[in-house]
Coordinates of C-alpha atoms and ligand atoms in Angstrom, one line a residue:
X1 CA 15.8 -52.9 -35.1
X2 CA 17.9 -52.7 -32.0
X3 CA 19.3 -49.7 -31.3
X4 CA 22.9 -49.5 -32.1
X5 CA 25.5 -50.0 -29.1
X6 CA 27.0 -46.3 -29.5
X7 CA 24.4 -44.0 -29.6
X8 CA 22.9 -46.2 -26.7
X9 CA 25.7 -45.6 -25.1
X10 CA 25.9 -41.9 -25.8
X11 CA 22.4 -41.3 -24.5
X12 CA 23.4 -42.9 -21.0
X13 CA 25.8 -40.4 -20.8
X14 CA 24.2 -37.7 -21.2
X15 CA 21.4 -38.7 -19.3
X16 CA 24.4 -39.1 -16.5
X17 CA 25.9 -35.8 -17.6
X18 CA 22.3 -34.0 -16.8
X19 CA 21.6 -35.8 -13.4
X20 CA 25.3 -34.5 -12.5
X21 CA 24.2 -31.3 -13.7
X22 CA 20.7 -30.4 -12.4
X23 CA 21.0 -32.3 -9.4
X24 CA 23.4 -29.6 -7.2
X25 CA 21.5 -27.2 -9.1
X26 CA 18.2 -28.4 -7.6
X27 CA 19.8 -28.5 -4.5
X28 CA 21.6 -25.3 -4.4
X29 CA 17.9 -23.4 -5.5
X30 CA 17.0 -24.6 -2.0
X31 CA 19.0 -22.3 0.1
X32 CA 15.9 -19.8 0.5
X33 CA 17.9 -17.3 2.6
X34 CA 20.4 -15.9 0.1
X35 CA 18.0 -15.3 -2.5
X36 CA 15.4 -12.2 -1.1
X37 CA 13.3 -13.1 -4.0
X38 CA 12.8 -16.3 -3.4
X39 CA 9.0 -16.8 -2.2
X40 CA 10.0 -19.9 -0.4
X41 CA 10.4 -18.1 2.6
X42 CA 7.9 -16.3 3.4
X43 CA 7.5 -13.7 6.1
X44 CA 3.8 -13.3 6.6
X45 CA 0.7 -15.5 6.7
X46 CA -0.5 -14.6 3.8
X47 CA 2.8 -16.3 2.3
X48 CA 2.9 -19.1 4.1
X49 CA -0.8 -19.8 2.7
X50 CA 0.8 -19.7 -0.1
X51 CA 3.4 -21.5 0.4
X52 CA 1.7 -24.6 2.0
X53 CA -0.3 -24.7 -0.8
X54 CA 2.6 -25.4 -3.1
X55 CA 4.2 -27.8 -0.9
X56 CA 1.2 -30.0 -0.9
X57 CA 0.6 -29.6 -4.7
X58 CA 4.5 -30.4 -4.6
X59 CA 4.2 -33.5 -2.7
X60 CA 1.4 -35.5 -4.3
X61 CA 3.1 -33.9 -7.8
X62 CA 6.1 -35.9 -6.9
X63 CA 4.3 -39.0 -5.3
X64 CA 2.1 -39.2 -9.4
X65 CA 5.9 -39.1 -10.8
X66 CA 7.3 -41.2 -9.2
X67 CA 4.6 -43.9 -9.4
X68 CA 4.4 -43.3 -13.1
X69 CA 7.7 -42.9 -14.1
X70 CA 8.3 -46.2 -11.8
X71 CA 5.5 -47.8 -13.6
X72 CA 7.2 -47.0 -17.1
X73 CA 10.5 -47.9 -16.1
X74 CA 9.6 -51.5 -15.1
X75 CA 7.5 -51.6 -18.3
X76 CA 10.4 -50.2 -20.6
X77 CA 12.8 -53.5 -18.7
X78 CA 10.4 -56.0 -18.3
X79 CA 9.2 -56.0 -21.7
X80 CA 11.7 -54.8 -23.6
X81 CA 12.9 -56.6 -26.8
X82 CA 14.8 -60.0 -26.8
X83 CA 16.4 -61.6 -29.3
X84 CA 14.2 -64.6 -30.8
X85 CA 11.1 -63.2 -28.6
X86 CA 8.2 -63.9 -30.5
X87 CA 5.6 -60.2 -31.5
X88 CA 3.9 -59.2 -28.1
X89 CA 0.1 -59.6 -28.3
X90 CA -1.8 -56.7 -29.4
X91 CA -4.7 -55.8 -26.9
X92 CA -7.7 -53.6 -28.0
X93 CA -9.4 -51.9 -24.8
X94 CA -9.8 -53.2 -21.1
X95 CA -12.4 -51.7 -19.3
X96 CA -11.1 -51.9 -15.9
X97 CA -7.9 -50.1 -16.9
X98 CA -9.5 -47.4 -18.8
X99 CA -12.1 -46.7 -15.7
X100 CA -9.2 -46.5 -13.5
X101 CA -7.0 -44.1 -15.2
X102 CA -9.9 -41.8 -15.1
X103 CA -11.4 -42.1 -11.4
X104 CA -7.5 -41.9 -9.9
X105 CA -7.0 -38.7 -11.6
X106 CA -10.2 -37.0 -10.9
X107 CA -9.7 -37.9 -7.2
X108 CA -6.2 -36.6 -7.3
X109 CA -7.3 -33.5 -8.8
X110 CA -10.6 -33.4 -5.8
X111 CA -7.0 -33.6 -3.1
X112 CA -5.8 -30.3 -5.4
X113 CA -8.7 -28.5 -5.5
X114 CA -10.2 -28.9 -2.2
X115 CA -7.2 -27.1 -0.8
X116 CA -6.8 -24.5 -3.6
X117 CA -10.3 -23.3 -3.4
X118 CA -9.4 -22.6 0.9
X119 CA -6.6 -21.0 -0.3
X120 CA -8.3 -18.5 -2.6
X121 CA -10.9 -17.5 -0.3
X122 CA -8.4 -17.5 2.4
X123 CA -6.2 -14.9 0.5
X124 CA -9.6 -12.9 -1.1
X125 CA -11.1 -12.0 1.9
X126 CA -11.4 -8.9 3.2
X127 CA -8.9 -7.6 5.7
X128 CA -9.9 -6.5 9.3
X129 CA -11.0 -3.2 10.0
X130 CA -8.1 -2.3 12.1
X131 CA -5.7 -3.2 9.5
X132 CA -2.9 -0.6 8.5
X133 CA -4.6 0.9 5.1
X134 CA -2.3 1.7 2.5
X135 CA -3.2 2.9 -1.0
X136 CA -0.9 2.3 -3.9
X137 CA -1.3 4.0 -6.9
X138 CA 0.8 2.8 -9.8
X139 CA 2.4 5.1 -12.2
X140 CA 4.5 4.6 -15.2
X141 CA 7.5 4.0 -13.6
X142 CA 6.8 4.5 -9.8
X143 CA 4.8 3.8 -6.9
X144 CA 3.0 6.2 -4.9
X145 CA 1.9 5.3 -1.3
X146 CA -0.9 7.1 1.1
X147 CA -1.7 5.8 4.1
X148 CA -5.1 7.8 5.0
X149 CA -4.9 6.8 8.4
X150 CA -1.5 8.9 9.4
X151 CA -2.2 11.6 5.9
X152 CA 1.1 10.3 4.7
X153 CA 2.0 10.4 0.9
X154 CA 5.2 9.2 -0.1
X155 CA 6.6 7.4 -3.2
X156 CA 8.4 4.1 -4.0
X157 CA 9.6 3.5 0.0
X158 CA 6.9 1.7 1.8
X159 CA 7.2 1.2 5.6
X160 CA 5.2 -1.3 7.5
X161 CA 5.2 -2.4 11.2
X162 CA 6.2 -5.5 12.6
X163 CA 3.0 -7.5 13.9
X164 CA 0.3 -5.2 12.0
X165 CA -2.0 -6.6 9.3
X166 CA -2.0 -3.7 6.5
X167 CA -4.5 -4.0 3.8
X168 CA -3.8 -2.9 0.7
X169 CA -6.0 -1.2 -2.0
X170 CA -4.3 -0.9 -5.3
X171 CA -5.0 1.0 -8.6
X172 CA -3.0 2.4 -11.0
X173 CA -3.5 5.9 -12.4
X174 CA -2.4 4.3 -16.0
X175 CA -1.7 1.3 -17.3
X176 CA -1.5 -2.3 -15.7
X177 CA 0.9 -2.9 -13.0
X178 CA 1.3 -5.5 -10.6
X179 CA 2.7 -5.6 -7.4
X180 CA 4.9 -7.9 -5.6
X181 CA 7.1 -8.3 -2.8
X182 CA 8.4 -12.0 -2.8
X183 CA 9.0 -12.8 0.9
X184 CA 6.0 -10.7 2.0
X185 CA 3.0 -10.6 -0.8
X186 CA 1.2 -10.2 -3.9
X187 CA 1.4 -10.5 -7.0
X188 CA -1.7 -9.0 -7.3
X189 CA -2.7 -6.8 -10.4
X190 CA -3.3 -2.7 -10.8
X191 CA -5.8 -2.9 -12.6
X192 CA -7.3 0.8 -14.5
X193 CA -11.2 1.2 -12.7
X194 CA -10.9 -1.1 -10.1
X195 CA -9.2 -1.1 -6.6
X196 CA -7.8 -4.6 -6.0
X197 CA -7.3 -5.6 -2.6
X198 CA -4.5 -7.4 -0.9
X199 CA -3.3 -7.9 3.0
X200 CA -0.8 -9.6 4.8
X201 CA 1.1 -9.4 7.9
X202 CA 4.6 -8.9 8.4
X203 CA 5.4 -11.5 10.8
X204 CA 7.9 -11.4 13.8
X205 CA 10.3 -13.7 12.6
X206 CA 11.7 -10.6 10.6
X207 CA 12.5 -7.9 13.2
X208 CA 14.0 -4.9 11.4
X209 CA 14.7 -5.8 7.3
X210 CA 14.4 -4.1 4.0
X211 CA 12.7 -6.1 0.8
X212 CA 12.9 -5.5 -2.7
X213 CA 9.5 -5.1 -4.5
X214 CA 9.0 -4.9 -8.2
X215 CA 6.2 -4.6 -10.9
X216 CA 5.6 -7.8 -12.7
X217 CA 2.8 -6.6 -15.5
X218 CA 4.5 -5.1 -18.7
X219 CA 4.3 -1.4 -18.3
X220 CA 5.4 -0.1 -20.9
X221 CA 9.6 1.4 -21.4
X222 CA 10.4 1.3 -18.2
X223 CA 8.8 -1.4 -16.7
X224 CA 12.1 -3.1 -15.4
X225 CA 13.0 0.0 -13.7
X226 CA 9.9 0.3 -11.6
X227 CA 10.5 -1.2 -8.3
X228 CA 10.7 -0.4 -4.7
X229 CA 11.5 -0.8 -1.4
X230 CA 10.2 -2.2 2.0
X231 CA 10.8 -1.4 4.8
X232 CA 9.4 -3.4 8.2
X233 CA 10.0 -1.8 11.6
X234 CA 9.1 -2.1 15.2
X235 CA 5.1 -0.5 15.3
X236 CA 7.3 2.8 17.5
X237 CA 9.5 3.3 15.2
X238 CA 6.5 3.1 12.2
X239 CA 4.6 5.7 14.1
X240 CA 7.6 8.1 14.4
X241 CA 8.2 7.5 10.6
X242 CA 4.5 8.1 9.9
X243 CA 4.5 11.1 12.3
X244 CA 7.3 13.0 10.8
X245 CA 6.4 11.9 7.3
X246 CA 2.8 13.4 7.6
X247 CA 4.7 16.8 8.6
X248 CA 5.2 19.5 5.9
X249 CA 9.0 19.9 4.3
X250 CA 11.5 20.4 7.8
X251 CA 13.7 22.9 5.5
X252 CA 12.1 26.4 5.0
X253 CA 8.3 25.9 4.8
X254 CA 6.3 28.5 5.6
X255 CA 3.4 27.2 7.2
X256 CA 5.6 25.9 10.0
X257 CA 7.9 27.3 12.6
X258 CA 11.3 26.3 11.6
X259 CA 12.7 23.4 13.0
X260 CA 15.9 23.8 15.0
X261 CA 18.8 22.2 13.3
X262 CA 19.9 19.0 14.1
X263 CA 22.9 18.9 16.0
X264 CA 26.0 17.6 14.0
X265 CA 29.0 16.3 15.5
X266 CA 32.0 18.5 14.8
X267 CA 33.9 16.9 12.2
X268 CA 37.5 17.4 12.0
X269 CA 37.8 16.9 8.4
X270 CA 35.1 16.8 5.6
X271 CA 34.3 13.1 5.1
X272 CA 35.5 12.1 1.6
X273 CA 32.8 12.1 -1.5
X274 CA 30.2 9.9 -1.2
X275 CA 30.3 8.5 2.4
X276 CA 27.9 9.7 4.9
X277 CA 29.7 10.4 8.1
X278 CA 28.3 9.1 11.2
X279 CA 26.9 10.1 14.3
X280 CA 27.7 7.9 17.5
X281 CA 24.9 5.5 18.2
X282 CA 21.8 7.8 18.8
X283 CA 19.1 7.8 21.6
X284 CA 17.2 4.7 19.5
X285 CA 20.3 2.1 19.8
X286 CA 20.6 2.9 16.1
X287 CA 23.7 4.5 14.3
X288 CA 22.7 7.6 12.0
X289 CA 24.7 9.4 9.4
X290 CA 24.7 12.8 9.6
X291 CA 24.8 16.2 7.1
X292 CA 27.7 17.4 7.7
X293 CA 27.6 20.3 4.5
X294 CA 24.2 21.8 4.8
X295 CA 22.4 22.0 8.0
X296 CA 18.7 22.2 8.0
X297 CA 18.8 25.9 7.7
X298 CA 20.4 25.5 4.5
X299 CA 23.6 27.3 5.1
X300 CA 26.8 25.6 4.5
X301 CA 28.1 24.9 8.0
X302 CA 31.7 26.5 9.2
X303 CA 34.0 25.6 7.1
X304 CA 32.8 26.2 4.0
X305 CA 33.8 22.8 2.3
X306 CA 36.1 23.1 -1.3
X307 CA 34.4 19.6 -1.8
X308 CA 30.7 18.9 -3.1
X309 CA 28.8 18.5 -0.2
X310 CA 28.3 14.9 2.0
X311 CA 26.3 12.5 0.7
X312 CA 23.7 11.9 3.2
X313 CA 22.0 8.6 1.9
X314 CA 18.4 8.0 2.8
X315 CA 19.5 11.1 5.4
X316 CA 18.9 9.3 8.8
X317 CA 19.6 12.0 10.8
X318 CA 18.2 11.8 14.6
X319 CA 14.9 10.4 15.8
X320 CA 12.9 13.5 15.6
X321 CA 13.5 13.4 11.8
X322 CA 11.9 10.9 11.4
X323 CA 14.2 8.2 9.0
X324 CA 13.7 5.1 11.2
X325 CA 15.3 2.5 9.2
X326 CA 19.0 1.9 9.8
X327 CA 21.2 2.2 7.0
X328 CA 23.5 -0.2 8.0
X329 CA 20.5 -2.8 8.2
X330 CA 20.3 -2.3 4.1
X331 CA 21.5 -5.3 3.0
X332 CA 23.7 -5.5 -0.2
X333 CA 20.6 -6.6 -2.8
X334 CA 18.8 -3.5 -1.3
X335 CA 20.8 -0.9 -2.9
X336 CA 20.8 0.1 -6.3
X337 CA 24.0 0.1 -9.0
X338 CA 22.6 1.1 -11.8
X339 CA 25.0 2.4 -14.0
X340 CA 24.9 6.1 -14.6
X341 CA 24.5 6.8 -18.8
X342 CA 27.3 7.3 -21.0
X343 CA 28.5 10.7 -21.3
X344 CA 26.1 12.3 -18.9
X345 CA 28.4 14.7 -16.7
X346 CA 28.3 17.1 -14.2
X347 CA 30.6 20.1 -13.3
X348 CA 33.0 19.1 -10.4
X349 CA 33.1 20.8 -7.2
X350 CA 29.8 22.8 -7.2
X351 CA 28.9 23.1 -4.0
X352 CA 24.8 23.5 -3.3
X353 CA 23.0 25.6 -1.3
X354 CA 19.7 24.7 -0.5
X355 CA 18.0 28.1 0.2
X356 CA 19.0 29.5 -3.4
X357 CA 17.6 25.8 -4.6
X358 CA 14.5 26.5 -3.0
X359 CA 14.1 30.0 -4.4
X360 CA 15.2 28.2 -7.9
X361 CA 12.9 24.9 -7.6
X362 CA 9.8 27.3 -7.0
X363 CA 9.9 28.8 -10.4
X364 CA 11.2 26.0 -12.4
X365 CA 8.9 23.5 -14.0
X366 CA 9.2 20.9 -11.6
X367 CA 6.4 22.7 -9.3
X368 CA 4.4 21.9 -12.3
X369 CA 4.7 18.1 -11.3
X370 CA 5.8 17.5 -7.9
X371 CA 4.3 18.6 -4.4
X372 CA 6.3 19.7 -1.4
X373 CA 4.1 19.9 1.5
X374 CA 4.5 23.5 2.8
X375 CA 6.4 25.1 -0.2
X376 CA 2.8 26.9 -1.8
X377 CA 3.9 27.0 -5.1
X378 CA 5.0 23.2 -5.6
X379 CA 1.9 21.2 -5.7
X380 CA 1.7 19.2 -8.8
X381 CA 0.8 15.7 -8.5
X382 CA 2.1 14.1 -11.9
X383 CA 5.3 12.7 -10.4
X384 CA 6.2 11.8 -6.6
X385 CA 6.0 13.7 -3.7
X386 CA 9.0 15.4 -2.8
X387 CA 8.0 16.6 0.7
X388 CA 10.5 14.1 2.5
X389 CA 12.5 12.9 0.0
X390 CA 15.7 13.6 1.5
X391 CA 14.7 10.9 3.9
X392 CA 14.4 8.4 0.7
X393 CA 17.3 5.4 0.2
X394 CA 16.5 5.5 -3.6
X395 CA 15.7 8.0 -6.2
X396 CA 13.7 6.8 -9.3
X397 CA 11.4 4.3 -8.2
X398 CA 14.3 2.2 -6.7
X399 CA 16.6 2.9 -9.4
X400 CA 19.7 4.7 -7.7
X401 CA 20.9 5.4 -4.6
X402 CA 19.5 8.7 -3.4
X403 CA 23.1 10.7 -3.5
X404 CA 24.4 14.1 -4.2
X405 CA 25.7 12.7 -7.5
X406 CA 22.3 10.7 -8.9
X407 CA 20.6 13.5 -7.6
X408 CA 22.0 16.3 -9.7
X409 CA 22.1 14.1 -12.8
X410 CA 18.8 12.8 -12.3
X411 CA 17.4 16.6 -12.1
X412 CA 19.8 17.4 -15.3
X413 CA 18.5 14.7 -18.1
X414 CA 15.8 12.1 -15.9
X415 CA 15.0 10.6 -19.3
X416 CA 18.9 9.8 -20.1
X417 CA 18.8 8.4 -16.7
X418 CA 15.5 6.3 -16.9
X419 CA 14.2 5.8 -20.1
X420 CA 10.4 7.2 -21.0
X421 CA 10.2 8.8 -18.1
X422 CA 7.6 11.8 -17.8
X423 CA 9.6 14.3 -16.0
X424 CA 11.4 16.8 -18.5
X425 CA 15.2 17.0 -19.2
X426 CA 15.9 20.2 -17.9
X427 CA 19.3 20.5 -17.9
X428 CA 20.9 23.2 -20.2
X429 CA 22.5 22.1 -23.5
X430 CA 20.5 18.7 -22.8
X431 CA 19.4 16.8 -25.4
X432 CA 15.7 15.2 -24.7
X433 CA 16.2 11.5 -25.2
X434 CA 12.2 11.1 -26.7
X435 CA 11.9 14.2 -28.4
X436 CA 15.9 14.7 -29.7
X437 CA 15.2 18.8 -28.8
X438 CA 18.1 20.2 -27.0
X439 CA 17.1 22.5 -23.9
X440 CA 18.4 25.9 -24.5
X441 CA 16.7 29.0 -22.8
X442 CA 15.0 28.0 -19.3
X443 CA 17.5 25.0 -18.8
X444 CA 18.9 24.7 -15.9
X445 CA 22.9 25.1 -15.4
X446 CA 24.8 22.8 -13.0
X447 CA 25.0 25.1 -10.6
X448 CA 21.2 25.6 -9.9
X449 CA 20.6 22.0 -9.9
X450 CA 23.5 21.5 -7.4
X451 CA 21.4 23.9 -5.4
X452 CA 18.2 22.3 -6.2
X453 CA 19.9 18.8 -5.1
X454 CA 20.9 20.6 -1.5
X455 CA 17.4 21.9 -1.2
X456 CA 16.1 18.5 -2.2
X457 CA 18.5 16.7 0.4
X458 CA 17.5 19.2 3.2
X459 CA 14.0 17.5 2.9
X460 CA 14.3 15.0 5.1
Ligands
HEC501 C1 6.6 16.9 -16.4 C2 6.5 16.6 -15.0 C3 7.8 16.7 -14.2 C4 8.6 17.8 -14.1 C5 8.5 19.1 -14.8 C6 9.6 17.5 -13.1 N1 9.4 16.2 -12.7 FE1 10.5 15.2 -11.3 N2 9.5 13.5 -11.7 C7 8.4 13.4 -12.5 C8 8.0 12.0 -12.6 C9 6.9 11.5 -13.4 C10 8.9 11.3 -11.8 C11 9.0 9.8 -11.5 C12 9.8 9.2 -12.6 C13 10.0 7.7 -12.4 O1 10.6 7.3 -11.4 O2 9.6 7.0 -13.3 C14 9.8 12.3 -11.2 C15 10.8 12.0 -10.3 C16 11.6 12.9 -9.6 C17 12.5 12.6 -8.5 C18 12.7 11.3 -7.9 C19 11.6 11.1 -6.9 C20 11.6 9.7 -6.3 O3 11.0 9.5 -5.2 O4 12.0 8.7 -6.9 C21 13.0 13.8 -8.2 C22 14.0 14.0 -7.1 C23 12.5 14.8 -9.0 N3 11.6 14.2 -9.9 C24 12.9 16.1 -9.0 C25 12.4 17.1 -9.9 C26 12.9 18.4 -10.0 C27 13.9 19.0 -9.0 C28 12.3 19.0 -11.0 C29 12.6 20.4 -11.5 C30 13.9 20.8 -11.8 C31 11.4 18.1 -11.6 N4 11.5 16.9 -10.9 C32 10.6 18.3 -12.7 C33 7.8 14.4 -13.2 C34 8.3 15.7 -13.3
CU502 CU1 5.3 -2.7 -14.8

């Protein structure tokens, strides 16, 4: 039976409908540049392997459809039904036909493989000995990097030079993770006993940028939560970064001189909550916001402020301390809004003072977990290392914005913050998300983790 006229009709619309639909779409998906996690523009050679692979595979992909699809749609007109047409002939095998359709394929899938097996061994071999070595160690929900060249440990910020292969060996201390920055590299599994191996190099077509990286192997609660940030730089300004970073804690350790206080400008008035003021354009061409509440001796500076103290975010302070990348180079998909949880407060108008944190943070449990490089008694080595933290963007594997206020409330209740996270709610009257106990004796009041947060933030 013919079809009917109307729902013929109906599925030419549609069809039209869809083609009006996807087609912009299609074409909109092809701006690369305003989507960073877009791997069709990639940013090292390793990507562009990649990349070119999937282009070609794209290309003959399209060239099969179109020749088929062609092939059916003349078929579908040129043979279609017409009234008073007598029964097409019914034909059992042809030889030829069958013996085609079976040597075209296999030769189209010799053109696939041929340049998918270069591809692999192009990606899987191993990286020059001069490379950049960084080791990343996955953890549920954060990233640790060491770079054993330049005795650097730090967590969920990587930095990489411009122009520099880096290899990287990766293993998790847990479960499966996998790591992947879009533009740049991977994925490539963590996987538990075995180091995996992956290299690429940031190319120059990038100069100075920031990339989002994530996990992508189901981790467990907070798998969506576990990402991180890269940063590529100029090879000086890596080595200046690597060089402070390697240093013990600038506020207060003792197996260093102390380091004289960076200079602030004067400022007239405190800058309003949340803001980093900023310094004029420093020695590096670069503009840095400044502490302007605690200096790196910890004391509040002159006037003692009657607001919490500044905000320094990702504390770029001045060359020396090492924070290399710019902040106003972030771009807007680089910084985190996660909203803060319901109902988790915090005291207005503490002000912190780091030297009373310090004394406070080395005798709470968080020494217990976390290591800060010349403070003796904080060397544990379940969560990140806090040595330089100050000098972080993000707390939380990428989750906030390192500020005074994410800070605090991190330190108060980390598991209302992130959820299954290992570090303890500490925070007095805090009820534990995962166990449902509420902290009473030992738990730390708003004011010590103000001053814990101003100790924390003088570790730049
Ligand atoms: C039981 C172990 C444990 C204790 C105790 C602990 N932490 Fe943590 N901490 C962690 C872990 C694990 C993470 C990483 C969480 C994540 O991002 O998934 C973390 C993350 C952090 C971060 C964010 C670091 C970053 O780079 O993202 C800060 C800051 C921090 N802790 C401070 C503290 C302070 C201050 C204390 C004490 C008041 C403390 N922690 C106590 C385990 C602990
Ligand atoms: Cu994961």
């Amino acid at each position: 039976m013919p079809l009917a006229p109307r729902p013929r009709r109906t599925a030419a619309v549609a069809l039209t409908v869809a083609a009006v639909l996807v087609i912009p779409l299609a074409l909109a998906a092809c701006d690369a540049k305003s989507y960073p996690n877009s791997t069709f523009l990639p940013h090292t050679e390793f990507g562009q392997a990649i990349d070119d692979l999937w282009n070609l595979l794209l290309r003959i992909g399209t060239a099969v459809f179109i020749f088929v699809e062609g092939l059916l749609v003349i078929t579908i007109i040129k043979y279609r039904r017409r009234p008073g047409a007598a029964p097409p002939r019914h034909v059992h095998g042809n030889t030829t036909l069958e013996i085609l359709w079976t040597v075209i394929p296999a030769v189209i899938l010799v053109f696939i493989a041929v340049p998918t097996v270069k591809t692999i061994f192009k990606t899987e071999a191993k990286a020059s000995a001069d490379a950049l070595q960084v080791e990343v160690y996955g953890h549920q929900w954060w990233w640790e990097f060491r770079y054993p060249q330049y005795g650097v440990t730090t967590a969920n910020e990587l930095y990489l030079p411009i122009g520099r292969k880096v290899n990287f060996a990766l293993r998790t201390q847990d479960v499966l993770h996998s790591f992947w920055i879009p533009q740049l590299g991977g994925k490539r599994d963590l996987i538990s006993n075995h180091t995996n191996y992956l290299w690429f190099t940031p190319d120059s077509s990038m100069s100075t940028s920031a990339w989002n990286g994530t996990c992508n192997e189901y981790c467990g609660a907070s798998h969506a939560n576990m990402r991180f940030r890269v940063f590529v730089v100029p090879g000086a300004d890596f080595a200046r970064w690597a060089t402070h970073q390697a240093g013990p804690a600038v506020f207060n350790a003792t197996a260093v001189a102390p380091t004289p206080p960076p200079v602030a400008p004067a400022s007239p008035a405190a800058p309003p909550r949340r803001t980093a003021a900023r310094s004029p354009t420093g020695s590096d061409g670069l503009v840095h916001p400044v502490a302007a509440v605690v200096d790196a001796s910890g004391q509040p500076s002159a006037a003692p402020p009657t607001e919490p103290p500044t905000i320094v975010q990702g504390g770029i302070q001045s060359a020396s301390d090492g924070d290399v990348f710019p902040r106003d180079s972030l771009r807007p998909y680089n910084i985190p809004a996660t909203p803060t949880p319901d109902g988790l407060t915090f005291t207005a108008g503490l002000v912190g003072d780091a030297s009373r944190g310090q004394k406070v943070y080395s005798i709470s449990a968080c020494i217990g977990c976390h290591t800060i490089k010349g403070n003796p008694s904080s060397v544990g080595i379940t969560g990140p290392n806090l040595t330089h933290i100050g000098s972080r963007f993000t707390i939380a594997a990428g989750l906030y914005p390192n500020d005074t206020e994410h800070l605090r409330l991190w330190i108060k209740n980390a598991r209302r913050m992130k959820p299954g996270v290992l570090m303890l709610t500490l925070g007095l009257n805090q009820t534990d998300p995962q166990t449902g106990a509420t902290v009473t004796a030992g738990g730390l009041t708003d004011q010590q983790i103000a001053d814990i947060a101003a100790y924390l933030q003088a570790l730049k």
